[in-house]
Every structure is written in structure tokens, then in C-alpha cells.
Amino acid sequence: MAKRNNEHISIADALKEFVETNKLEHGLDVVNVKDTWRDMMGNGVNNYTTDIQLKNDTLYVQLSSSVLREELSYGKEKIICMLNESLGKEVIKKLVLR
């Protein structure tokens, strides 16, 4: 860490610096996106969600119900906005429902 010379930094700043230095941000985003999806969608959707993957800025969600997939496809933009808002930054630009 660059800020060692008796300079006091908060734990939050130290963690942020550690994450940036070690390029862990994408890994944290993947975990946060999965948690946010589960929290936001509730049990109804989660029961049919079989896999969630974040690749670059595209979120791939595997659903076991074609009816639910069709239903959610109408609100893709809204889902993307809600997820990004919950994450506090624009992580997702595209949502692919499979």
C-alpha cells in the first residue's frame, strides 16, 4: 500500500485500495450481482433461477421456466436499471435470459 508513512487511513479506504491494487473488483461484482438478483427477485423467481453469470458487462440468467423467461424479457431494461441502482454503479449493460 502506498499510504504507509504514519498516515491514518480508514479501513474502507484501505480495503478499496487493496481491491483495486489486486484487481478483485470484477470478482466482487460477480458475487454482488448474484446476491442482488436473489434479494431483488424474491422466492418466486429464485425458485426458477438455475444459474447466474456475469461476463464483462452482460448478465446471463438461466431460468428453468420458459413462461417466466418470457415474462421477464418484457422488463429487461427495468431489471438492469434496478440491479445497477442496487449495486451503486453500472455493472450490467445487457441481460440475457436463457
N, CA, C and O atoms as a Tinker XYZ file with bonds, in Angstrom:
   392  protein
     1  N      0.838000   -1.187000    0.000000    73     2
     2  CA     0.000000    0.000000    0.000000    64     1     3
     3  C      0.880000    1.246000    0.000000    63     2     4     5
     4  O      1.905000    1.302000    0.679000    81     3
     5  N      0.474000    2.204000   -0.746000    73     3     6
     6  CA     1.278000    3.405000   -0.928000    64     5     7
     7  C      1.247000    4.344000    0.272000    63     6     8     9
     8  O      2.206000    5.077000    0.513000    81     7
     9  N      0.156000    4.324000    1.023000    73     7    10
    10  CA    -0.025000    5.306000    2.105000    64     9    11
    11  C      0.440000    4.757000    3.450000    63    10    12    13
    12  O     -0.374000    4.633000    4.365000    81    11
    13  N      1.727000    4.421000    3.603000    73    11    14
    14  CA     2.213000    3.826000    4.829000    64    13    15
    15  C      2.789000    4.831000    5.829000    63    14    16    17
    16  O      2.669000    4.610000    7.034000    81    15
    17  N      3.387000    5.888000    5.395000    73    15    18
    18  CA     4.137000    6.788000    6.272000    64    17    19
    19  C      3.271000    7.434000    7.349000    63    18    20    21
    20  O      2.853000    8.584000    7.212000    81    19
    21  N      3.006000    6.698000    8.408000    73    19    22
    22  CA     2.261000    7.196000    9.562000    64    21    23
    23  C      0.981000    7.937000    9.223000    63    22    24    25
    24  O      0.438000    8.652000   10.066000    81    23
    25  N      0.498000    7.781000    8.022000    73    23    26
    26  CA    -0.724000    8.450000    7.621000    64    25    27
    27  C     -1.892000    7.522000    7.947000    63    26    28    29
    28  O     -1.884000    6.354000    7.559000    81    27
    29  N     -2.878000    8.028000    8.648000    73    27    30
    30  CA    -4.021000    7.199000    9.027000    64    29    31
    31  C     -5.035000    7.186000    7.891000    63    30    32    33
    32  O     -5.434000    8.230000    7.375000    81    31
    33  N     -5.441000    5.975000    7.516000    73    31    34
    34  CA    -6.500000    5.849000    6.507000    64    33    35
    35  C     -7.586000    4.940000    7.078000    63    34    36    37
    36  O     -7.320000    4.077000    7.914000    81    35
    37  N     -8.796000    5.151000    6.616000    73    35    38
    38  CA    -9.897000    4.349000    7.140000    64    37    39
    39  C     -9.812000    2.926000    6.590000    63    38    40    41
    40  O     -9.171000    2.678000    5.569000    81    39
    41  N    -10.455000    2.017000    7.271000    73    39    42
    42  CA   -10.487000    0.624000    6.820000    64    41    43
    43  C    -11.153000    0.545000    5.450000    63    42    44    45
    44  O    -10.716000   -0.215000    4.586000    81    43
    45  N    -12.212000    1.334000    5.252000    73    43    46
    46  CA   -12.909000    1.336000    3.958000    64    45    47
    47  C    -11.963000    1.735000    2.834000    63    46    48    49
    48  O    -11.948000    1.107000    1.775000    81    47
    49  N    -11.170000    2.788000    3.068000    73    47    50
    50  CA   -10.212000    3.238000    2.049000    64    49    51
    51  C     -9.132000    2.184000    1.819000    63    50    52    53
    52  O     -8.725000    1.939000    0.683000    81    51
    53  N     -8.672000    1.566000    2.900000    73    51    54
    54  CA    -7.640000    0.533000    2.789000    64    53    55
    55  C     -8.162000   -0.655000    1.984000    63    54    56    57
    56  O     -7.458000   -1.186000    1.125000    81    55
    57  N     -9.405000   -1.070000    2.264000    73    55    58
    58  CA    -9.993000   -2.187000    1.522000    64    57    59
    59  C    -10.190000   -1.840000    0.050000    63    58    60    61
    60  O     -9.928000   -2.658000   -0.831000    81    59
    61  N    -10.654000   -0.623000   -0.203000    73    59    62
    62  CA   -10.871000   -0.179000   -1.581000    64    61    63
    63  C     -9.545000   -0.208000   -2.345000    63    62    64    65
    64  O     -9.477000   -0.669000   -3.485000    81    63
    65  N     -8.495000    0.294000   -1.692000    73    63    66
    66  CA    -7.174000    0.321000   -2.316000    64    65    67
    67  C     -6.670000   -1.108000   -2.569000    63    66    68    69
    68  O     -6.087000   -1.389000   -3.617000    81    67
    69  N     -6.897000   -1.999000   -1.608000    73    67    70
    70  CA    -6.498000   -3.396000   -1.740000    64    69    71
    71  C     -7.214000   -4.050000   -2.919000    63    70    72    73
    72  O     -6.591000   -4.737000   -3.729000    81    71
    73  N     -8.521000   -3.834000   -3.010000    73    71    74
    74  CA    -9.329000   -4.401000   -4.094000    64    73    75
    75  C     -8.839000   -3.897000   -5.448000    63    74    76    77
    76  O     -8.697000   -4.676000   -6.391000    81    75
    77  N     -8.578000   -2.583000   -5.543000    73    75    78
    78  CA    -8.119000   -2.000000   -6.815000    64    77    79
    79  C     -6.720000   -2.493000   -7.172000    63    78    80    81
    80  O     -6.458000   -2.838000   -8.325000    81    79
    81  N     -5.825000   -2.529000   -6.190000    73    79    82
    82  CA    -4.447000   -2.952000   -6.419000    64    81    83
    83  C     -4.392000   -4.392000   -6.903000    63    82    84    85
    84  O     -3.596000   -4.729000   -7.779000    81    83
    85  N     -5.234000   -5.235000   -6.334000    73    83    86
    86  CA    -5.204000   -6.658000   -6.663000    64    85    87
    87  C     -6.234000   -7.058000   -7.726000    63    86    88    89
    88  O     -6.444000   -8.245000   -7.980000    81    87
    89  N     -6.865000   -6.071000   -8.335000    73    87    90
    90  CA    -7.828000   -6.298000   -9.423000    64    89    91
    91  C     -8.911000   -7.305000   -9.042000    63    90    92    93
    92  O     -9.205000   -8.231000   -9.798000    81    91
    93  N     -9.498000   -7.114000   -7.866000    73    91    94
    94  CA   -10.530000   -8.022000   -7.367000    64    93    95
    95  C    -11.938000   -7.505000   -7.625000    63    94    96    97
    96  O    -12.919000   -8.172000   -7.296000    81    95
    97  N    -12.038000   -6.321000   -8.211000    73    95    98
    98  CA   -13.340000   -5.671000   -8.363000    64    97    99
    99  C    -14.342000   -6.520000   -9.140000    63    98   100   101
   100  O    -15.503000   -6.627000   -8.746000    81    99
   101  N    -13.895000   -7.127000  -10.249000    73    99   102
   102  CA   -14.832000   -7.923000  -11.057000    64   101   103
   103  C    -15.355000   -9.110000  -10.252000    63   102   104   105
   104  O    -16.545000   -9.421000  -10.318000    81   103
   105  N    -14.492000   -9.771000   -9.499000    73   103   106
   106  CA   -14.913000  -10.899000   -8.673000    64   105   107
   107  C    -15.953000  -10.489000   -7.641000    63   106   108   109
   108  O    -16.920000  -11.209000   -7.394000    81   107
   109  N    -15.740000   -9.325000   -7.043000    73   107   110
   110  CA   -16.708000   -8.814000   -6.070000    64   109   111
   111  C    -18.020000   -8.461000   -6.757000    63   110   112   113
   112  O    -19.097000   -8.706000   -6.214000    81   111
   113  N    -17.927000   -7.884000   -7.958000    73   111   114
   114  CA   -19.136000   -7.552000   -8.716000    64   113   115
   115  C    -19.961000   -8.809000   -9.005000    63   114   116   117
   116  O    -21.188000   -8.784000   -8.908000    81   115
   117  N    -19.288000   -9.906000   -9.360000    73   115   118
   118  CA   -19.984000  -11.166000   -9.661000    64   117   119
   119  C    -20.779000  -11.624000   -8.444000    63   118   120   121
   120  O    -21.951000  -11.980000   -8.561000    81   119
   121  N    -20.139000  -11.614000   -7.274000    73   119   122
   122  CA   -20.803000  -12.028000   -6.034000    64   121   123
   123  C    -21.952000  -11.085000   -5.701000    63   122   124   125
   124  O    -23.045000  -11.526000   -5.348000    81   123
   125  N    -21.695000   -9.776000   -5.816000    73   123   126
   126  CA   -22.725000   -8.784000   -5.501000    64   125   127
   127  C    -23.922000   -8.879000   -6.428000    63   126   128   129
   128  O    -25.061000   -8.729000   -5.985000    81   127
   129  N    -23.678000   -9.130000   -7.718000    73   127   130
   130  CA   -24.765000   -9.247000   -8.694000    64   129   131
   131  C    -25.650000  -10.447000   -8.343000    63   130   132   133
   132  O    -26.876000  -10.351000   -8.377000    81   131
   133  N    -25.026000  -11.562000   -8.009000    73   131   134
   134  CA   -25.802000  -12.764000   -7.652000    64   133   135
   135  C    -26.652000  -12.500000   -6.416000    63   134   136   137
   136  O    -27.836000  -12.836000   -6.391000    81   135
   137  N    -26.052000  -11.899000   -5.390000    73   135   138
   138  CA   -26.798000  -11.588000   -4.166000    64   137   139
   139  C    -27.933000  -10.611000   -4.446000    63   138   140   141
   140  O    -29.046000  -10.775000   -3.945000    81   139
   141  N    -27.641000   -9.596000   -5.248000    73   139   142
   142  CA   -28.641000   -8.574000   -5.568000    64   141   143
   143  C    -29.801000   -9.185000   -6.345000    63   142   144   145
   144  O    -30.960000   -8.870000   -6.072000    81   143
   145  N    -29.502000  -10.060000   -7.316000    73   143   146
   146  CA   -30.551000  -10.745000   -8.086000    64   145   147
   147  C    -31.472000  -11.501000   -7.131000    63   146   148   149
   148  O    -32.694000  -11.382000   -7.208000    81   147
   149  N    -30.865000  -12.285000   -6.221000    73   147   150
   150  CA   -31.655000  -13.095000   -5.276000    64   149   151
   151  C    -32.518000  -12.208000   -4.381000    63   150   152   153
   152  O    -33.692000  -12.501000   -4.152000    81   151
   153  N    -31.928000  -11.124000   -3.877000    73   151   154
   154  CA   -32.666000  -10.217000   -2.983000    64   153   155
   155  C    -33.806000   -9.523000   -3.716000    63   154   156   157
   156  O    -34.918000   -9.419000   -3.198000    81   155
   157  N    -33.520000   -9.049000   -4.925000    73   155   158
   158  CA   -34.468000   -8.239000   -5.661000    64   157   159
   159  C    -35.611000   -9.056000   -6.259000    63   158   160   161
   160  O    -36.752000   -8.594000   -6.295000    81   159
   161  N    -35.313000  -10.251000   -6.721000    73   159   162
   162  CA   -36.303000  -11.044000   -7.445000    64   161   163
   163  C    -37.219000  -11.843000   -6.523000    63   162   164   165
   164  O    -38.329000  -12.197000   -6.920000    81   163
   165  N    -36.788000  -12.126000   -5.332000    73   163   166
   166  CA   -37.645000  -12.866000   -4.401000    64   165   167
   167  C    -37.736000  -14.347000   -4.733000    63   166   168   169
   168  O    -37.202000  -14.805000   -5.743000    81   167
   169  N    -38.425000  -15.091000   -3.864000    73   167   170
   170  CA   -38.502000  -16.549000   -3.989000    64   169   171
   171  C    -39.166000  -17.021000   -5.271000    63   170   172   173
   172  O    -38.756000  -18.034000   -5.838000    81   171
   173  N    -40.185000  -16.306000   -5.741000    73   171   174
   174  CA   -40.893000  -16.712000   -6.950000    64   173   175
   175  C    -39.963000  -16.908000   -8.129000    63   174   176   177
   176  O    -40.040000  -17.924000   -8.819000    81   175
   177  N    -39.087000  -15.948000   -8.366000    73   175   178
   178  CA   -38.149000  -16.028000   -9.485000    64   177   179
   179  C    -36.953000  -16.905000   -9.114000    63   178   180   181
   180  O    -36.460000  -17.665000   -9.948000    81   179
   181  N    -36.487000  -16.805000   -7.877000    73   179   182
   182  CA   -35.305000  -17.571000   -7.461000    64   181   183
   183  C    -35.514000  -19.081000   -7.544000    63   182   184   185
   184  O    -34.571000  -19.832000   -7.796000    81   183
   185  N    -36.758000  -19.523000   -7.332000    73   183   186
   186  CA   -37.045000  -20.957000   -7.437000    64   185   187
   187  C    -36.811000  -21.482000   -8.855000    63   186   188   189
   188  O    -36.560000  -22.672000   -9.046000    81   187
   189  N    -36.894000  -20.598000   -9.841000    73   187   190
   190  CA   -36.698000  -20.996000  -11.240000    64   189   191
   191  C    -35.348000  -20.542000  -11.803000    63   190   192   193
   192  O    -35.052000  -20.792000  -12.971000    81   191
   193  N    -34.533000  -19.879000  -10.986000    73   191   194
   194  CA   -33.213000  -19.424000  -11.429000    64   193   195
   195  C    -32.211000  -20.538000  -11.170000    63   194   196   197
   196  O    -31.961000  -20.902000  -10.020000    81   195
   197  N    -31.638000  -21.078000  -12.237000    73   195   198
   198  CA   -30.700000  -22.193000  -12.072000    64   197   199
   199  C    -29.243000  -21.752000  -12.145000    63   198   200   201
   200  O    -28.369000  -22.438000  -11.615000    81   199
   201  N    -28.963000  -20.617000  -12.792000    73   199   202
   202  CA   -27.576000  -20.145000  -12.874000    64   201   203
   203  C    -27.554000  -18.649000  -13.181000    63   202   204   205
   204  O    -28.400000  -18.129000  -13.908000    81   203
   205  N    -26.557000  -17.975000  -12.601000    73   203   206
   206  CA   -26.353000  -16.544000  -12.844000    64   205   207
   207  C    -24.874000  -16.340000  -13.128000    63   206   208   209
   208  O    -24.026000  -16.728000  -12.324000    81   207
   209  N    -24.560000  -15.733000  -14.268000    73   207   210
   210  CA   -23.165000  -15.467000  -14.614000    64   209   211
   211  C    -23.026000  -14.044000  -15.120000    63   210   212   213
   212  O    -23.852000  -13.559000  -15.894000    81   211
   213  N    -21.966000  -13.382000  -14.670000    73   211   214
   214  CA   -21.636000  -12.044000  -15.159000    64   213   215
   215  C    -20.371000  -12.159000  -15.982000    63   214   216   217
   216  O    -19.309000  -12.508000  -15.465000    81   215
   217  N    -20.491000  -11.861000  -17.271000    73   215   218
   218  CA   -19.324000  -11.877000  -18.155000    64   217   219
   219  C    -19.200000  -10.484000  -18.750000    63   218   220   221
   220  O    -20.085000  -10.014000  -19.465000    81   219
   221  N    -18.090000   -9.834000  -18.441000    73   219   222
   222  CA   -17.870000   -8.436000  -18.797000    64   221   223
   223  C    -19.030000   -7.614000  -18.244000    63   222   224   225
   224  O    -19.185000   -7.529000  -17.026000    81   223
   225  N    -19.843000   -7.011000  -19.097000    73   223   226
   226  CA   -20.967000   -6.211000  -18.595000    64   225   227
   227  C    -22.315000   -6.842000  -18.971000    63   226   228   229
   228  O    -23.343000   -6.165000  -19.000000    81   227
   229  N    -22.290000   -8.153000  -19.257000    73   227   230
   230  CA   -23.508000   -8.876000  -19.612000    64   229   231
   231  C    -23.849000   -9.874000  -18.515000    63   230   232   233
   232  O    -23.004000  -10.662000  -18.091000    81   231
   233  N    -25.097000   -9.828000  -18.062000    73   231   234
   234  CA   -25.581000  -10.760000  -17.050000    64   233   235
   235  C    -26.386000  -11.856000  -17.742000    63   234   236   237
   236  O    -27.375000  -11.582000  -18.422000    81   235
   237  N    -25.943000  -13.115000  -17.557000    73   235   238
   238  CA   -26.632000  -14.270000  -18.111000    64   237   239
   239  C    -27.382000  -14.958000  -16.979000    63   238   240   241
   240  O    -26.783000  -15.361000  -15.982000    81   239
   241  N    -28.683000  -15.088000  -17.138000    73   239   242
   242  CA   -29.506000  -15.740000  -16.116000    64   241   243
   243  C    -30.198000  -16.945000  -16.745000    63   242   244   245
   244  O    -30.956000  -16.816000  -17.707000    81   243
   245  N    -29.921000  -18.118000  -16.180000    73   243   246
   246  CA   -30.528000  -19.363000  -16.635000    64   245   247
   247  C    -31.805000  -19.593000  -15.836000    63   246   248   249
   248  O    -31.776000  -19.642000  -14.606000    81   247
   249  N    -32.918000  -19.732000  -16.536000    73   247   250
   250  CA   -34.211000  -19.950000  -15.882000    64   249   251
   251  C    -34.795000  -21.287000  -16.335000    63   250   252   253
   252  O    -34.686000  -21.655000  -17.504000    81   251
   253  N    -35.419000  -22.012000  -15.396000    73   251   254
   254  CA   -35.991000  -23.322000  -15.740000    64   253   255
   255  C    -37.440000  -23.216000  -16.222000    63   254   256   257
   256  O    -38.063000  -24.229000  -16.536000    81   255
   257  N    -37.976000  -21.993000  -16.281000    73   255   258
   258  CA   -39.350000  -21.800000  -16.735000    64   257   259
   259  C    -39.379000  -20.889000  -17.966000    63   258   260   261
   260  O    -38.973000  -19.728000  -17.909000    81   259
   261  N    -39.869000  -21.446000  -19.080000    73   259   262
   262  CA   -39.946000  -20.645000  -20.309000    64   261   263
   263  C    -40.983000  -19.531000  -20.164000    63   262   264   265
   264  O    -40.832000  -18.460000  -20.752000    81   263
   265  N    -42.034000  -19.783000  -19.385000    73   263   266
   266  CA   -43.069000  -18.770000  -19.165000    64   265   267
   267  C    -42.480000  -17.582000  -18.402000    63   266   268   269
   268  O    -42.714000  -16.427000  -18.760000    81   267
   269  N    -41.716000  -17.874000  -17.351000    73   267   270
   270  CA   -41.080000  -16.818000  -16.564000    64   269   271
   271  C    -40.055000  -16.061000  -17.412000    63   270   272   273
   272  O    -39.957000  -14.837000  -17.330000    81   271
   273  N    -39.296000  -16.796000  -18.223000    73   271   274
   274  CA   -38.295000  -16.169000  -19.098000    64   273   275
   275  C    -38.977000  -15.158000  -20.019000    63   274   276   277
   276  O    -38.500000  -14.036000  -20.192000    81   275
   277  N    -40.086000  -15.567000  -20.599000    73   275   278
   278  CA   -40.864000  -14.694000  -21.495000    64   277   279
   279  C    -41.360000  -13.456000  -20.738000    63   278   280   281
   280  O    -41.256000  -12.327000  -21.219000    81   279
   281  N    -41.897000  -13.701000  -19.548000    73   279   282
   282  CA   -42.443000  -12.618000  -18.720000    64   281   283
   283  C    -41.360000  -11.603000  -18.351000    63   282   284   285
   284  O    -41.572000  -10.396000  -18.467000    81   283
   285  N    -40.199000  -12.093000  -17.908000    73   283   286
   286  CA   -39.110000  -11.201000  -17.503000    64   285   287
   287  C    -38.490000  -10.471000  -18.695000    63   286   288   289
   288  O    -37.951000   -9.375000  -18.541000    81   287
   289  N    -38.565000  -11.074000  -19.875000    73   287   290
   290  CA   -37.947000  -10.454000  -21.050000    64   289   291
   291  C    -38.579000   -9.098000  -21.382000    63   290   292   293
   292  O    -37.931000   -8.233000  -21.973000    81   291
   293  N    -39.848000   -8.920000  -20.998000    73   291   294
   294  CA   -40.512000   -7.636000  -21.266000    64   293   295
   295  C    -39.958000   -6.509000  -20.396000    63   294   296   297
   296  O    -40.068000   -5.338000  -20.759000    81   295
   297  N    -39.363000   -6.851000  -19.254000    73   295   298
   298  CA   -38.883000   -5.817000  -18.335000    64   297   299
   299  C    -37.374000   -5.782000  -18.197000    63   298   300   301
   300  O    -36.858000   -5.336000  -17.173000    81   299
   301  N    -36.649000   -6.250000  -19.225000    73   299   302
   302  CA   -35.181000   -6.324000  -19.149000    64   301   303
   303  C    -34.537000   -5.002000  -18.747000    63   302   304   305
   304  O    -33.697000   -4.962000  -17.848000    81   303
   305  N    -34.935000   -3.913000  -19.420000    73   303   306
   306  CA   -34.312000   -2.612000  -19.143000    64   305   307
   307  C    -34.540000   -2.186000  -17.692000    63   306   308   309
   308  O    -33.638000   -1.670000  -17.032000    81   307
   309  N    -35.748000   -2.411000  -17.216000    73   307   310
   310  CA   -36.079000   -2.053000  -15.839000    64   309   311
   311  C    -35.262000   -2.899000  -14.862000    63   310   312   313
   312  O    -34.764000   -2.385000  -13.861000    81   311
   313  N    -35.126000   -4.186000  -15.150000    73   311   314
   314  CA   -34.345000   -5.084000  -14.295000    64   313   315
   315  C    -32.889000   -4.622000  -14.242000    63   314   316   317
   316  O    -32.293000   -4.564000  -13.166000    81   315
   317  N    -32.320000   -4.295000  -15.394000    73   315   318
   318  CA   -30.932000   -3.813000  -15.462000    64   317   319
   319  C    -30.780000   -2.553000  -14.612000    63   318   320   321
   320  O    -29.846000   -2.444000  -13.819000    81   319
   321  N    -31.705000   -1.601000  -14.781000    73   319   322
   322  CA   -31.645000   -0.345000  -14.008000    64   321   323
   323  C    -31.726000   -0.612000  -12.509000    63   322   324   325
   324  O    -30.958000   -0.045000  -11.732000    81   323
   325  N    -32.663000   -1.482000  -12.101000    73   323   326
   326  CA   -32.839000   -1.777000  -10.678000    64   325   327
   327  C    -31.609000   -2.471000  -10.093000    63   326   328   329
   328  O    -31.191000   -2.154000   -8.979000    81   327
   329  N    -31.032000   -3.408000  -10.831000    73   327   330
   330  CA   -29.834000   -4.100000  -10.349000    64   329   331
   331  C    -28.670000   -3.129000  -10.201000    63   330   332   333
   332  O    -27.994000   -3.113000   -9.173000    81   331
   333  N    -28.436000   -2.314000  -11.239000    73   331   334
   334  CA   -27.336000   -1.343000  -11.191000    64   333   335
   335  C    -27.523000   -0.331000  -10.064000    63   334   336   337
   336  O    -26.567000    0.043000   -9.384000    81   335
   337  N    -28.764000    0.104000   -9.877000    73   335   338
   338  CA   -29.059000    1.064000   -8.809000    64   337   339
   339  C    -28.756000    0.436000   -7.449000    63   338   340   341
   340  O    -28.172000    1.077000   -6.575000    81   339
   341  N    -29.151000   -0.799000   -7.282000    73   339   342
   342  CA   -28.904000   -1.516000   -6.032000    64   341   343
   343  C    -27.407000   -1.734000   -5.807000    63   342   344   345
   344  O    -26.939000   -1.703000   -4.668000    81   343
   345  N    -26.657000   -1.955000   -6.886000    73   343   346
   346  CA   -25.210000   -2.177000   -6.795000    64   345   347
   347  C    -24.446000   -0.867000   -6.600000    63   346   348   349
   348  O    -23.287000   -0.875000   -6.187000    81   347
   349  N    -25.101000    0.253000   -6.898000    73   347   350
   350  CA   -24.461000    1.554000   -6.720000    64   349   351
   351  C    -23.527000    1.958000   -7.848000    63   350   352   353
   352  O    -22.826000    2.964000   -7.744000    81   351
   353  N    -23.513000    1.183000   -8.921000    73   351   354
   354  CA   -22.705000    1.536000  -10.098000    64   353   355
   355  C    -23.196000    0.739000  -11.285000    63   354   356   357
   356  O    -23.931000   -0.235000  -11.123000    81   355
   357  N    -22.795000    1.145000  -12.479000    73   355   358
   358  CA   -23.262000    0.456000  -13.685000    64   357   359
   359  C    -22.372000   -0.748000  -13.968000    63   358   360   361
   360  O    -21.316000   -0.631000  -14.589000    81   359
   361  N    -22.822000   -1.898000  -13.502000    73   359   362
   362  CA   -22.084000   -3.143000  -13.693000    64   361   363
   363  C    -22.645000   -3.889000  -14.901000    63   362   364   365
   364  O    -21.904000   -4.524000  -15.651000    81   363
   365  N    -23.973000   -3.802000  -15.079000    73   363   366
   366  CA   -24.665000   -4.569000  -16.109000    64   365   367
   367  C    -25.167000   -3.638000  -17.208000    63   366   368   369
   368  O    -25.832000   -2.639000  -16.935000    81   367
   369  N    -24.840000   -3.979000  -18.452000    73   367   370
   370  CA   -25.353000   -3.209000  -19.580000    64   369   371
   371  C    -26.337000   -4.039000  -20.395000    63   370   372   373
   372  O    -27.170000   -3.490000  -21.115000    81   371
   373  N    -26.241000   -5.375000  -20.281000    73   371   374
   374  CA   -27.075000   -6.252000  -21.086000    64   373   375
   375  C    -27.511000   -7.432000  -20.218000    63   374   376   377
   376  O    -26.728000   -7.944000  -19.418000    81   375
   377  N    -28.759000   -7.856000  -20.382000    73   375   378
   378  CA   -29.308000   -9.000000  -19.657000    64   377   379
   379  C    -29.747000  -10.048000  -20.669000    63   378   380   381
   380  O    -30.546000   -9.769000  -21.562000    81   379
   381  N    -29.211000  -11.268000  -20.518000    73   379   382
   382  CA   -29.575000  -12.373000  -21.395000    64   381   383
   383  C    -30.264000  -13.433000  -20.540000    63   382   384   385
   384  O    -29.674000  -13.982000  -19.610000    81   383
   385  N    -31.522000  -13.707000  -20.873000    73   383   386
   386  CA   -32.292000  -14.723000  -20.164000    64   385   387
   387  C    -32.269000  -16.005000  -21.001000    63   386   388   389
   388  O    -32.608000  -15.992000  -22.184000    81   387
   389  N    -31.868000  -17.100000  -20.377000    73   387   390
   390  CA   -31.760000  -18.373000  -21.127000    64   389   391
   391  C    -32.752000  -19.378000  -20.589000    63   390   392
   392  O    -32.819000  -20.504000  -21.082000    81   391
